[in-house]
Amino acid sequence: MMNKHYILQAITADGKSAYIDDVANGKNCDCICAECKGKLIAKNNGRIKIHHFAHESGNDNIKCSQTALHLLAKEIIAEEKRIPVPRNGKIEFYKADVVEQEKYLGDIIPDLYATCEGWNFIVEILVTHEVDEVKRKKIANRRISAAEIDLSDKVFESKEEVKSALFNSQNIRIVYDDDEKLISERKEILLNFGLQIHIQRGGVIECPYAKNFVKANFCKECVLCYSENNDLIFCGSVLPILIKPALRTETKIICNQNTVMFPSEAKKYNESHFGWKMREAVQHAHMSLMIQSKMW
């Protein structure tokens, strides 16, 4: 059964979205319904009853209340610029740089289209219709990670209640996770071209990047590695990267901007001691190859 919600959000005479407590009381609110375009009355002067809009005609249709909730939810996320981001099978919240509502992307129009550190994300709000398989495939084809926030089984009495539900990970499902796609691609590449390294005494004795002992738990977190099990690691060695020009695209997937890291995270990683040692090893390997090529 579909829920009938309180109408908490409406459209003003100048076409802007407005919350019930931000307009004048009664007919002076000068607002219309976002769904049916009927005139609304603001009932926001009482202390006991829930503040809400009502249709001047008296016909508070369920579809109107659902559209109002959908509109309010989008407004809150656009204002907060806080978005749910799928990251390797889990939801994490991040502050977006830009959040756009109903952005036209050609074959799809997502509820919210956000940009965070150069990455794009889609957020869908479920009130009546969830993202179907057709739309999911279109999102996946564009390789944009997407999440859907489910508000369908709840009735809200205030903006704060809606906000609380929007930022509760229990109400969010992953529609498409490009992190998982990238990890899968990286795994396949490393299995085909990477080094097979056995863990000994809790670490890798000769890391091809750092050229020294690296603890296994740290090695597993390296963006250039894939851990098969507790005893084996597949590493994206510098040699396949430098020797085989055909692997340039694969190299981007393994260790360039197409990693599962945000730029700020990659910067932190690269500025770490391990990142410095890794770059040093890559430069050393490159110089060795140049010398060898001249000798040939």
PDB file of C-alpha atoms in Angstrom:
ATOM      1  CA  MET A   1       0.000   0.000   0.000  1.00  0.00           C
ATOM      2  CA  MET A   2       1.327   3.431  -0.940  1.00  0.00           C
ATOM      3  CA  ASN A   3       1.738   5.932   1.893  1.00  0.00           C
ATOM      4  CA  LYS A   4       0.009   9.277   1.925  1.00  0.00           C
ATOM      5  CA  HIS A   5       2.503  11.819   3.193  1.00  0.00           C
ATOM      6  CA  TYR A   6       2.065  15.274   4.619  1.00  0.00           C
ATOM      7  CA  ILE A   7       2.696  17.860   1.921  1.00  0.00           C
ATOM      8  CA  LEU A   8       5.743  19.636   3.320  1.00  0.00           C
ATOM      9  CA  GLN A   9       7.158  21.103   0.110  1.00  0.00           C
ATOM     10  CA  ALA A  10       5.493  23.237  -2.552  1.00  0.00           C
ATOM     11  CA  ILE A  11       6.208  25.572  -5.465  1.00  0.00           C
ATOM     12  CA  THR A  12       6.041  29.343  -5.044  1.00  0.00           C
ATOM     13  CA  ALA A  13       4.557  31.796  -7.553  1.00  0.00           C
ATOM     14  CA  ASP A  14       8.020  32.499  -8.948  1.00  0.00           C
ATOM     15  CA  GLY A  15       8.658  28.791  -9.529  1.00  0.00           C
ATOM     16  CA  LYS A  16      10.932  28.097  -6.563  1.00  0.00           C
ATOM     17  CA  SER A  17      10.680  25.187  -4.156  1.00  0.00           C
ATOM     18  CA  ALA A  18       9.599  26.132  -0.612  1.00  0.00           C
ATOM     19  CA  TYR A  19       9.305  24.309   2.718  1.00  0.00           C
ATOM     20  CA  ILE A  20       6.116  24.712   4.771  1.00  0.00           C
ATOM     21  CA  ASP A  21       7.770  26.733   7.570  1.00  0.00           C
ATOM     22  CA  ASP A  22       9.374  29.151   5.121  1.00  0.00           C
ATOM     23  CA  VAL A  23       6.159  30.658   3.720  1.00  0.00           C
ATOM     24  CA  ALA A  24       3.332  32.847   5.005  1.00  0.00           C
ATOM     25  CA  ASN A  25       0.375  31.170   6.690  1.00  0.00           C
ATOM     26  CA  GLY A  26      -2.865  30.375   4.880  1.00  0.00           C
ATOM     27  CA  LYS A  27      -3.588  31.446   1.323  1.00  0.00           C
ATOM     28  CA  ASN A  28      -0.935  34.142   1.670  1.00  0.00           C
ATOM     29  CA  CYS A  29       1.694  31.477   1.053  1.00  0.00           C
ATOM     30  CA  ASP A  30       0.967  31.903  -2.666  1.00  0.00           C
ATOM     31  CA  CYS A  31       2.028  28.328  -3.404  1.00  0.00           C
ATOM     32  CA  ILE A  32       0.919  25.568  -5.752  1.00  0.00           C
ATOM     33  CA  CYS A  33       1.223  21.784  -5.673  1.00  0.00           C
ATOM     34  CA  ALA A  34       4.272  20.400  -7.505  1.00  0.00           C
ATOM     35  CA  GLU A  35       2.140  17.547  -8.910  1.00  0.00           C
ATOM     36  CA  CYS A  36      -1.308  18.856  -9.864  1.00  0.00           C
ATOM     37  CA  LYS A  37      -0.489  22.619  -9.879  1.00  0.00           C
ATOM     38  CA  GLY A  38      -3.515  23.272  -7.677  1.00  0.00           C
ATOM     39  CA  LYS A  39      -3.509  26.165  -5.205  1.00  0.00           C
ATOM     40  CA  LEU A  40      -2.352  25.351  -1.687  1.00  0.00           C
ATOM     41  CA  ILE A  41      -3.055  26.669   1.802  1.00  0.00           C
ATOM     42  CA  ALA A  42      -0.190  26.723   4.312  1.00  0.00           C
ATOM     43  CA  LYS A  43      -1.150  25.401   7.730  1.00  0.00           C
ATOM     44  CA  ASN A  44       1.925  26.406   9.688  1.00  0.00           C
ATOM     45  CA  ASN A  45       0.628  28.598  12.502  1.00  0.00           C
ATOM     46  CA  GLY A  46      -0.259  25.917  15.030  1.00  0.00           C
ATOM     47  CA  ARG A  47       1.874  24.510  17.835  1.00  0.00           C
ATOM     48  CA  ILE A  48       0.217  21.113  18.185  1.00  0.00           C
ATOM     49  CA  LYS A  49      -0.814  19.990  14.706  1.00  0.00           C
ATOM     50  CA  ILE A  50       1.802  19.071  12.125  1.00  0.00           C
ATOM     51  CA  HIS A  51       2.659  21.926   9.793  1.00  0.00           C
ATOM     52  CA  HIS A  52       1.728  21.072   6.205  1.00  0.00           C
ATOM     53  CA  PHE A  53       0.198  22.315   2.970  1.00  0.00           C
ATOM     54  CA  ALA A  54      -3.369  21.486   2.008  1.00  0.00           C
ATOM     55  CA  HIS A  55      -5.124  21.893  -1.325  1.00  0.00           C
ATOM     56  CA  GLU A  56      -7.498  24.837  -1.451  1.00  0.00           C
ATOM     57  CA  SER A  57      -9.945  22.523  -3.221  1.00  0.00           C
ATOM     58  CA  GLY A  58      -9.789  20.021  -0.364  1.00  0.00           C
ATOM     59  CA  ASN A  59      -8.536  17.266  -2.669  1.00  0.00           C
ATOM     60  CA  ASP A  60      -5.224  16.168  -1.139  1.00  0.00           C
ATOM     61  CA  ASN A  61      -4.390  13.435  -3.619  1.00  0.00           C
ATOM     62  CA  ILE A  62      -1.885  10.740  -2.548  1.00  0.00           C
ATOM     63  CA  LYS A  63       0.187  11.329  -5.669  1.00  0.00           C
ATOM     64  CA  CYS A  64       0.524  14.997  -4.735  1.00  0.00           C
ATOM     65  CA  SER A  65       1.889  14.105  -1.295  1.00  0.00           C
ATOM     66  CA  GLN A  66       4.367  11.639  -2.803  1.00  0.00           C
ATOM     67  CA  THR A  67       5.631  14.191  -5.329  1.00  0.00           C
ATOM     68  CA  ALA A  68       6.052  16.716  -2.498  1.00  0.00           C
ATOM     69  CA  LEU A  69       8.165  14.247  -0.507  1.00  0.00           C
ATOM     70  CA  HIS A  70      10.283  13.483  -3.576  1.00  0.00           C
ATOM     71  CA  LEU A  71      10.829  17.200  -4.156  1.00  0.00           C
ATOM     72  CA  LEU A  72      11.745  17.845  -0.515  1.00  0.00           C
ATOM     73  CA  ALA A  73      14.232  14.965  -0.447  1.00  0.00           C
ATOM     74  CA  LYS A  74      16.030  16.282  -3.526  1.00  0.00           C
ATOM     75  CA  GLU A  75      16.119  19.792  -2.063  1.00  0.00           C
ATOM     76  CA  ILE A  76      17.680  18.570   1.191  1.00  0.00           C
ATOM     77  CA  ILE A  77      20.495  16.704  -0.542  1.00  0.00           C
ATOM     78  CA  ALA A  78      21.109  19.627  -2.913  1.00  0.00           C
ATOM     79  CA  GLU A  79      21.340  21.969   0.089  1.00  0.00           C
ATOM     80  CA  GLU A  80      23.480  19.691   2.237  1.00  0.00           C
ATOM     81  CA  LYS A  81      25.669  18.523  -0.683  1.00  0.00           C
ATOM     82  CA  ARG A  82      26.146  15.304   1.241  1.00  0.00           C
ATOM     83  CA  ILE A  83      25.769  12.224  -0.911  1.00  0.00           C
ATOM     84  CA  PRO A  84      25.840   8.440  -0.443  1.00  0.00           C
ATOM     85  CA  VAL A  85      28.726   6.974  -2.448  1.00  0.00           C
ATOM     86  CA  PRO A  86      29.089   3.252  -3.283  1.00  0.00           C
ATOM     87  CA  ARG A  87      32.665   2.161  -2.568  1.00  0.00           C
ATOM     88  CA  ASN A  88      33.552  -1.463  -3.077  1.00  0.00           C
ATOM     89  CA  GLY A  89      30.178  -2.803  -1.997  1.00  0.00           C
ATOM     90  CA  LYS A  90      29.581  -0.363   0.863  1.00  0.00           C
ATOM     91  CA  ILE A  91      27.922   3.042   1.244  1.00  0.00           C
ATOM     92  CA  GLU A  92      29.995   5.983   2.460  1.00  0.00           C
ATOM     93  CA  PHE A  93      28.882   9.619   2.724  1.00  0.00           C
ATOM     94  CA  TYR A  94      30.921  12.391   1.110  1.00  0.00           C
ATOM     95  CA  LYS A  95      30.618  16.145   0.691  1.00  0.00           C
ATOM     96  CA  ALA A  96      30.003  16.863  -2.986  1.00  0.00           C
ATOM     97  CA  ASP A  97      31.373  19.882  -4.825  1.00  0.00           C
ATOM     98  CA  VAL A  98      28.253  20.200  -6.993  1.00  0.00           C
ATOM     99  CA  VAL A  99      24.785  18.623  -6.796  1.00  0.00           C
ATOM    100  CA  GLU A 100      22.345  19.080  -9.696  1.00  0.00           C
ATOM    101  CA  GLN A 101      18.688  18.050  -9.752  1.00  0.00           C
ATOM    102  CA  GLU A 102      17.133  16.290 -12.745  1.00  0.00           C
ATOM    103  CA  LYS A 103      20.206  16.731 -14.967  1.00  0.00           C
ATOM    104  CA  TYR A 104      19.622  15.573 -18.545  1.00  0.00           C
ATOM    105  CA  LEU A 105      22.172  12.908 -19.513  1.00  0.00           C
ATOM    106  CA  GLY A 106      20.690  11.863 -22.818  1.00  0.00           C
ATOM    107  CA  ASP A 107      19.018   8.520 -22.184  1.00  0.00           C
ATOM    108  CA  ILE A 108      18.537   9.048 -18.425  1.00  0.00           C
ATOM    109  CA  ILE A 109      17.554  11.887 -16.084  1.00  0.00           C
ATOM    110  CA  PRO A 110      18.724  11.056 -12.549  1.00  0.00           C
ATOM    111  CA  ASP A 111      17.074  12.627  -9.517  1.00  0.00           C
ATOM    112  CA  LEU A 112      20.449  13.972  -8.406  1.00  0.00           C
ATOM    113  CA  TYR A 113      23.763  14.185 -10.263  1.00  0.00           C
ATOM    114  CA  ALA A 114      26.723  14.995  -8.028  1.00  0.00           C
ATOM    115  CA  THR A 115      30.399  15.710  -8.584  1.00  0.00           C
ATOM    116  CA  CYS A 116      32.923  14.940  -5.848  1.00  0.00           C
ATOM    117  CA  GLU A 117      36.643  15.542  -6.448  1.00  0.00           C
ATOM    118  CA  GLY A 118      36.142  15.108 -10.186  1.00  0.00           C
ATOM    119  CA  TRP A 119      34.094  11.913  -9.897  1.00  0.00           C
ATOM    120  CA  ASN A 120      30.420  11.833 -10.839  1.00  0.00           C
ATOM    121  CA  PHE A 121      27.707  10.043  -8.876  1.00  0.00           C
ATOM    122  CA  ILE A 122      23.972   9.469  -9.225  1.00  0.00           C
ATOM    123  CA  VAL A 123      21.497   9.493  -6.347  1.00  0.00           C
ATOM    124  CA  GLU A 124      17.926   8.290  -6.862  1.00  0.00           C
ATOM    125  CA  ILE A 125      15.066   8.872  -4.403  1.00  0.00           C
ATOM    126  CA  LEU A 126      12.549   6.043  -4.123  1.00  0.00           C
ATOM    127  CA  VAL A 127       9.069   7.154  -3.100  1.00  0.00           C
ATOM    128  CA  THR A 128       6.904   5.201  -5.578  1.00  0.00           C
ATOM    129  CA  HIS A 129       9.075   3.707  -8.338  1.00  0.00           C
ATOM    130  CA  GLU A 130      12.465   2.080  -7.792  1.00  0.00           C
ATOM    131  CA  VAL A 131      15.249   2.064 -10.379  1.00  0.00           C
ATOM    132  CA  ASP A 132      14.434  -0.762 -12.785  1.00  0.00           C
ATOM    133  CA  GLU A 133      16.890  -2.993 -14.648  1.00  0.00           C
ATOM    134  CA  VAL A 134      16.658  -0.915 -17.834  1.00  0.00           C
ATOM    135  CA  LYS A 135      17.765   2.266 -16.057  1.00  0.00           C
ATOM    136  CA  ARG A 136      20.380   0.360 -14.026  1.00  0.00           C
ATOM    137  CA  LYS A 137      21.989  -0.908 -17.243  1.00  0.00           C
ATOM    138  CA  LYS A 138      22.040   2.604 -18.706  1.00  0.00           C
ATOM    139  CA  ILE A 139      23.796   3.855 -15.559  1.00  0.00           C
ATOM    140  CA  ALA A 140      26.260   0.944 -15.669  1.00  0.00           C
ATOM    141  CA  ASN A 141      27.010   1.637 -19.340  1.00  0.00           C
ATOM    142  CA  ARG A 142      27.964   5.168 -18.365  1.00  0.00           C
ATOM    143  CA  ARG A 143      30.061   3.791 -15.486  1.00  0.00           C
ATOM    144  CA  ILE A 144      28.610   6.195 -12.942  1.00  0.00           C
ATOM    145  CA  SER A 145      28.286   4.801  -9.426  1.00  0.00           C
ATOM    146  CA  ALA A 146      24.700   5.164  -8.211  1.00  0.00           C
ATOM    147  CA  ALA A 147      22.743   4.713  -4.996  1.00  0.00           C
ATOM    148  CA  GLU A 148      19.009   4.721  -4.275  1.00  0.00           C
ATOM    149  CA  ILE A 149      17.487   6.053  -1.031  1.00  0.00           C
ATOM    150  CA  ASP A 150      14.244   4.297  -0.083  1.00  0.00           C
ATOM    151  CA  LEU A 151      11.597   6.550   1.526  1.00  0.00           C
ATOM    152  CA  SER A 152       8.636   4.519   0.258  1.00  0.00           C
ATOM    153  CA  ASP A 153       7.541   2.838   3.489  1.00  0.00           C
ATOM    154  CA  LYS A 154       7.717   5.863   5.787  1.00  0.00           C
ATOM    155  CA  VAL A 155       5.534   8.846   6.692  1.00  0.00           C
ATOM    156  CA  PHE A 156       7.344  12.044   7.634  1.00  0.00           C
ATOM    157  CA  GLU A 157       6.122  14.909   9.770  1.00  0.00           C
ATOM    158  CA  SER A 158       9.033  17.318   9.339  1.00  0.00           C
ATOM    159  CA  LYS A 159      12.052  18.213   7.250  1.00  0.00           C
ATOM    160  CA  GLU A 160      14.345  16.915  10.001  1.00  0.00           C
ATOM    161  CA  GLU A 161      12.718  13.490   9.838  1.00  0.00           C
ATOM    162  CA  VAL A 162      13.213  13.345   6.068  1.00  0.00           C
ATOM    163  CA  LYS A 163      16.836  14.454   6.467  1.00  0.00           C
ATOM    164  CA  SER A 164      17.480  11.760   9.060  1.00  0.00           C
ATOM    165  CA  ALA A 165      16.113   9.068   6.725  1.00  0.00           C
ATOM    166  CA  LEU A 166      18.125  10.344   3.747  1.00  0.00           C
ATOM    167  CA  PHE A 167      21.415  10.012   5.604  1.00  0.00           C
ATOM    168  CA  ASN A 168      20.693   6.641   7.177  1.00  0.00           C
ATOM    169  CA  SER A 169      22.673   3.979   5.298  1.00  0.00           C
ATOM    170  CA  GLN A 170      20.049   1.368   6.225  1.00  0.00           C
ATOM    171  CA  ASN A 171      17.661   3.082   3.795  1.00  0.00           C
ATOM    172  CA  ILE A 172      20.145   3.023   0.909  1.00  0.00           C
ATOM    173  CA  ARG A 173      20.858   0.344  -1.670  1.00  0.00           C
ATOM    174  CA  ILE A 174      23.594   0.286  -4.293  1.00  0.00           C
ATOM    175  CA  VAL A 175      22.276   0.507  -7.858  1.00  0.00           C
ATOM    176  CA  TYR A 176      25.695   0.347  -9.535  1.00  0.00           C
ATOM    177  CA  ASP A 177      29.166   0.380  -8.008  1.00  0.00           C
ATOM    178  CA  ASP A 178      31.975   1.274 -10.401  1.00  0.00           C
ATOM    179  CA  ASP A 179      34.479   0.609  -7.615  1.00  0.00           C
ATOM    180  CA  GLU A 180      33.584  -3.073  -7.781  1.00  0.00           C
ATOM    181  CA  LYS A 181      33.909  -2.972 -11.580  1.00  0.00           C
ATOM    182  CA  LEU A 182      37.373  -1.410 -11.375  1.00  0.00           C
ATOM    183  CA  ILE A 183      38.506  -3.895  -8.744  1.00  0.00           C
ATOM    184  CA  SER A 184      37.284  -6.754 -10.921  1.00  0.00           C
ATOM    185  CA  GLU A 185      39.188  -5.345 -13.912  1.00  0.00           C
ATOM    186  CA  ARG A 186      42.312  -4.842 -11.836  1.00  0.00           C
ATOM    187  CA  LYS A 187      42.091  -8.399 -10.530  1.00  0.00           C
ATOM    188  CA  GLU A 188      41.870  -9.788 -14.064  1.00  0.00           C
ATOM    189  CA  ILE A 189      44.826  -7.700 -15.255  1.00  0.00           C
ATOM    190  CA  LEU A 190      47.040  -8.671 -12.338  1.00  0.00           C
ATOM    191  CA  LEU A 191      46.167 -12.342 -12.741  1.00  0.00           C
ATOM    192  CA  ASN A 192      47.207 -12.131 -16.398  1.00  0.00           C
ATOM    193  CA  PHE A 193      50.222  -9.833 -16.201  1.00  0.00           C
ATOM    194  CA  GLY A 194      51.236  -9.375 -12.571  1.00  0.00           C
ATOM    195  CA  LEU A 195      53.850 -11.048 -10.425  1.00  0.00           C
ATOM    196  CA  GLN A 196      52.874 -13.948  -8.190  1.00  0.00           C
ATOM    197  CA  ILE A 197      54.363 -13.198  -4.791  1.00  0.00           C
ATOM    198  CA  HIS A 198      54.275 -15.521  -1.805  1.00  0.00           C
ATOM    199  CA  ILE A 199      53.992 -14.068   1.666  1.00  0.00           C
ATOM    200  CA  GLN A 200      56.790 -15.201   3.982  1.00  0.00           C
ATOM    201  CA  ARG A 201      57.162 -14.437   7.688  1.00  0.00           C
ATOM    202  CA  GLY A 202      54.180 -12.086   7.516  1.00  0.00           C
ATOM    203  CA  GLY A 203      55.415 -10.007   4.613  1.00  0.00           C
ATOM    204  CA  VAL A 204      56.831  -9.702   1.106  1.00  0.00           C
ATOM    205  CA  ILE A 205      60.630  -9.981   1.178  1.00  0.00           C
ATOM    206  CA  GLU A 206      61.338  -8.285  -2.168  1.00  0.00           C
ATOM    207  CA  CYS A 207      58.559  -5.870  -3.093  1.00  0.00           C
ATOM    208  CA  PRO A 208      59.213  -4.952  -6.780  1.00  0.00           C
ATOM    209  CA  TYR A 209      58.357  -1.334  -5.980  1.00  0.00           C
ATOM    210  CA  ALA A 210      59.803  -0.640  -2.560  1.00  0.00           C
ATOM    211  CA  LYS A 211      62.704  -3.081  -3.045  1.00  0.00           C
ATOM    212  CA  ASN A 212      62.613  -4.113   0.582  1.00  0.00           C
ATOM    213  CA  PHE A 213      60.540  -5.961   3.163  1.00  0.00           C
ATOM    214  CA  VAL A 214      56.894  -4.910   3.244  1.00  0.00           C
ATOM    215  CA  LYS A 215      54.437  -6.192   5.820  1.00  0.00           C
ATOM    216  CA  ALA A 216      51.732  -8.249   4.150  1.00  0.00           C
ATOM    217  CA  ASN A 217      48.819  -6.321   5.677  1.00  0.00           C
ATOM    218  CA  PHE A 218      50.224  -3.093   4.204  1.00  0.00           C
ATOM    219  CA  CYS A 219      51.012  -4.756   0.879  1.00  0.00           C
ATOM    220  CA  LYS A 220      47.394  -5.897   0.548  1.00  0.00           C
ATOM    221  CA  GLU A 221      46.241  -2.282   0.775  1.00  0.00           C
ATOM    222  CA  CYS A 222      48.551  -1.211  -2.044  1.00  0.00           C
ATOM    223  CA  VAL A 223      46.605  -0.012  -5.110  1.00  0.00           C
ATOM    224  CA  LEU A 224      48.909  -2.141  -7.255  1.00  0.00           C
ATOM    225  CA  CYS A 225      48.115  -5.469  -5.618  1.00  0.00           C
ATOM    226  CA  TYR A 226      45.409  -8.071  -5.535  1.00  0.00           C
ATOM    227  CA  SER A 227      45.325 -10.551  -2.668  1.00  0.00           C
ATOM    228  CA  GLU A 228      44.255 -14.051  -3.692  1.00  0.00           C
ATOM    229  CA  ASN A 229      44.462 -15.524  -0.188  1.00  0.00           C
ATOM    230  CA  ASN A 230      46.489 -15.253   3.014  1.00  0.00           C
ATOM    231  CA  ASP A 231      49.613 -16.714   1.371  1.00  0.00           C
ATOM    232  CA  LEU A 232      49.604 -15.203  -2.109  1.00  0.00           C
ATOM    233  CA  ILE A 233      49.571 -11.737  -3.658  1.00  0.00           C
ATOM    234  CA  PHE A 234      49.422 -10.752  -7.326  1.00  0.00           C
ATOM    235  CA  CYS A 235      51.384  -7.569  -7.814  1.00  0.00           C
ATOM    236  CA  GLY A 236      51.312  -5.105 -10.730  1.00  0.00           C
ATOM    237  CA  SER A 237      55.064  -5.244 -11.246  1.00  0.00           C
ATOM    238  CA  VAL A 238      56.906  -2.328 -12.876  1.00  0.00           C
ATOM    239  CA  LEU A 239      58.374  -4.641 -15.511  1.00  0.00           C
ATOM    240  CA  PRO A 240      55.159  -5.494 -17.431  1.00  0.00           C
ATOM    241  CA  ILE A 241      54.166  -1.829 -17.211  1.00  0.00           C
ATOM    242  CA  LEU A 242      57.464  -0.568 -18.653  1.00  0.00           C
ATOM    243  CA  ILE A 243      58.296  -3.367 -21.084  1.00  0.00           C
ATOM    244  CA  LYS A 244      54.921  -3.816 -22.765  1.00  0.00           C
ATOM    245  CA  PRO A 245      53.512  -0.593 -24.313  1.00  0.00           C
ATOM    246  CA  ALA A 246      50.261  -2.466 -25.052  1.00  0.00           C
ATOM    247  CA  LEU A 247      49.519  -2.415 -21.316  1.00  0.00           C
ATOM    248  CA  ARG A 248      49.163   1.371 -21.079  1.00  0.00           C
ATOM    249  CA  THR A 249      45.358   1.207 -20.736  1.00  0.00           C
ATOM    250  CA  GLU A 250      45.637  -1.529 -18.140  1.00  0.00           C
ATOM    251  CA  THR A 251      48.207   0.557 -16.274  1.00  0.00           C
ATOM    252  CA  LYS A 252      45.638   3.352 -15.881  1.00  0.00           C
ATOM    253  CA  ILE A 253      43.194   0.912 -14.346  1.00  0.00           C
ATOM    254  CA  ILE A 254      45.811  -0.383 -11.942  1.00  0.00           C
ATOM    255  CA  CYS A 255      47.543   2.737 -10.690  1.00  0.00           C
ATOM    256  CA  ASN A 256      46.454   5.942 -12.428  1.00  0.00           C
ATOM    257  CA  GLN A 257      43.397   8.190 -11.958  1.00  0.00           C
ATOM    258  CA  ASN A 258      41.010   5.300 -12.488  1.00  0.00           C
ATOM    259  CA  THR A 259      41.777   3.716  -9.121  1.00  0.00           C
ATOM    260  CA  VAL A 260      39.174   3.434  -6.397  1.00  0.00           C
ATOM    261  CA  MET A 261      40.803   6.384  -4.638  1.00  0.00           C
ATOM    262  CA  PHE A 262      39.623   9.982  -4.611  1.00  0.00           C
ATOM    263  CA  PRO A 263      42.371  12.441  -5.594  1.00  0.00           C
ATOM    264  CA  SER A 264      42.749  13.559  -1.952  1.00  0.00           C
ATOM    265  CA  GLU A 265      43.250   9.947  -0.881  1.00  0.00           C
ATOM    266  CA  ALA A 266      45.727   9.286  -3.695  1.00  0.00           C
ATOM    267  CA  LYS A 267      47.682  12.417  -2.699  1.00  0.00           C
ATOM    268  CA  LYS A 268      47.888  11.189   0.888  1.00  0.00           C
ATOM    269  CA  TYR A 269      48.979   7.754  -0.324  1.00  0.00           C
ATOM    270  CA  ASN A 270      51.598   9.125  -2.714  1.00  0.00           C
ATOM    271  CA  GLU A 271      53.030  11.417  -0.056  1.00  0.00           C
ATOM    272  CA  SER A 272      53.472   8.533   2.348  1.00  0.00           C
ATOM    273  CA  HIS A 273      56.839   6.856   2.847  1.00  0.00           C
ATOM    274  CA  PHE A 274      55.680   3.849   0.834  1.00  0.00           C
ATOM    275  CA  GLY A 275      54.565   6.046  -2.054  1.00  0.00           C
ATOM    276  CA  TRP A 276      57.988   7.728  -2.124  1.00  0.00           C
ATOM    277  CA  LYS A 277      59.774   4.350  -2.094  1.00  0.00           C
ATOM    278  CA  MET A 278      57.503   3.054  -4.851  1.00  0.00           C
ATOM    279  CA  ARG A 279      58.257   6.009  -7.158  1.00  0.00           C
ATOM    280  CA  GLU A 280      61.963   5.608  -6.466  1.00  0.00           C
ATOM    281  CA  ALA A 281      61.785   1.938  -7.469  1.00  0.00           C
ATOM    282  CA  VAL A 282      59.866   2.728 -10.678  1.00  0.00           C
ATOM    283  CA  GLN A 283      62.433   5.359 -11.657  1.00  0.00           C
ATOM    284  CA  HIS A 284      65.264   2.931 -10.921  1.00  0.00           C
ATOM    285  CA  ALA A 285      63.639   0.203 -13.069  1.00  0.00           C
ATOM    286  CA  HIS A 286      63.059   2.680 -15.895  1.00  0.00           C
ATOM    287  CA  MET A 287      66.698   3.776 -15.861  1.00  0.00           C
ATOM    288  CA  SER A 288      67.842   0.147 -15.906  1.00  0.00           C
ATOM    289  CA  LEU A 289      65.680  -0.533 -18.956  1.00  0.00           C
ATOM    290  CA  MET A 290      67.032   2.537 -20.756  1.00  0.00           C
ATOM    291  CA  ILE A 291      70.624   1.394 -20.129  1.00  0.00           C
ATOM    292  CA  GLN A 292      69.799  -2.125 -21.322  1.00  0.00           C
ATOM    293  CA  SER A 293      68.127  -0.841 -24.484  1.00  0.00           C
ATOM    294  CA  LYS A 294      71.233   1.207 -25.375  1.00  0.00           C
ATOM    295  CA  MET A 295      73.403  -1.842 -24.835  1.00  0.00           C
ATOM    296  CA  TRP A 296      71.166  -3.806 -27.218  1.00  0.00           C
TER     297      TRP A 296
END
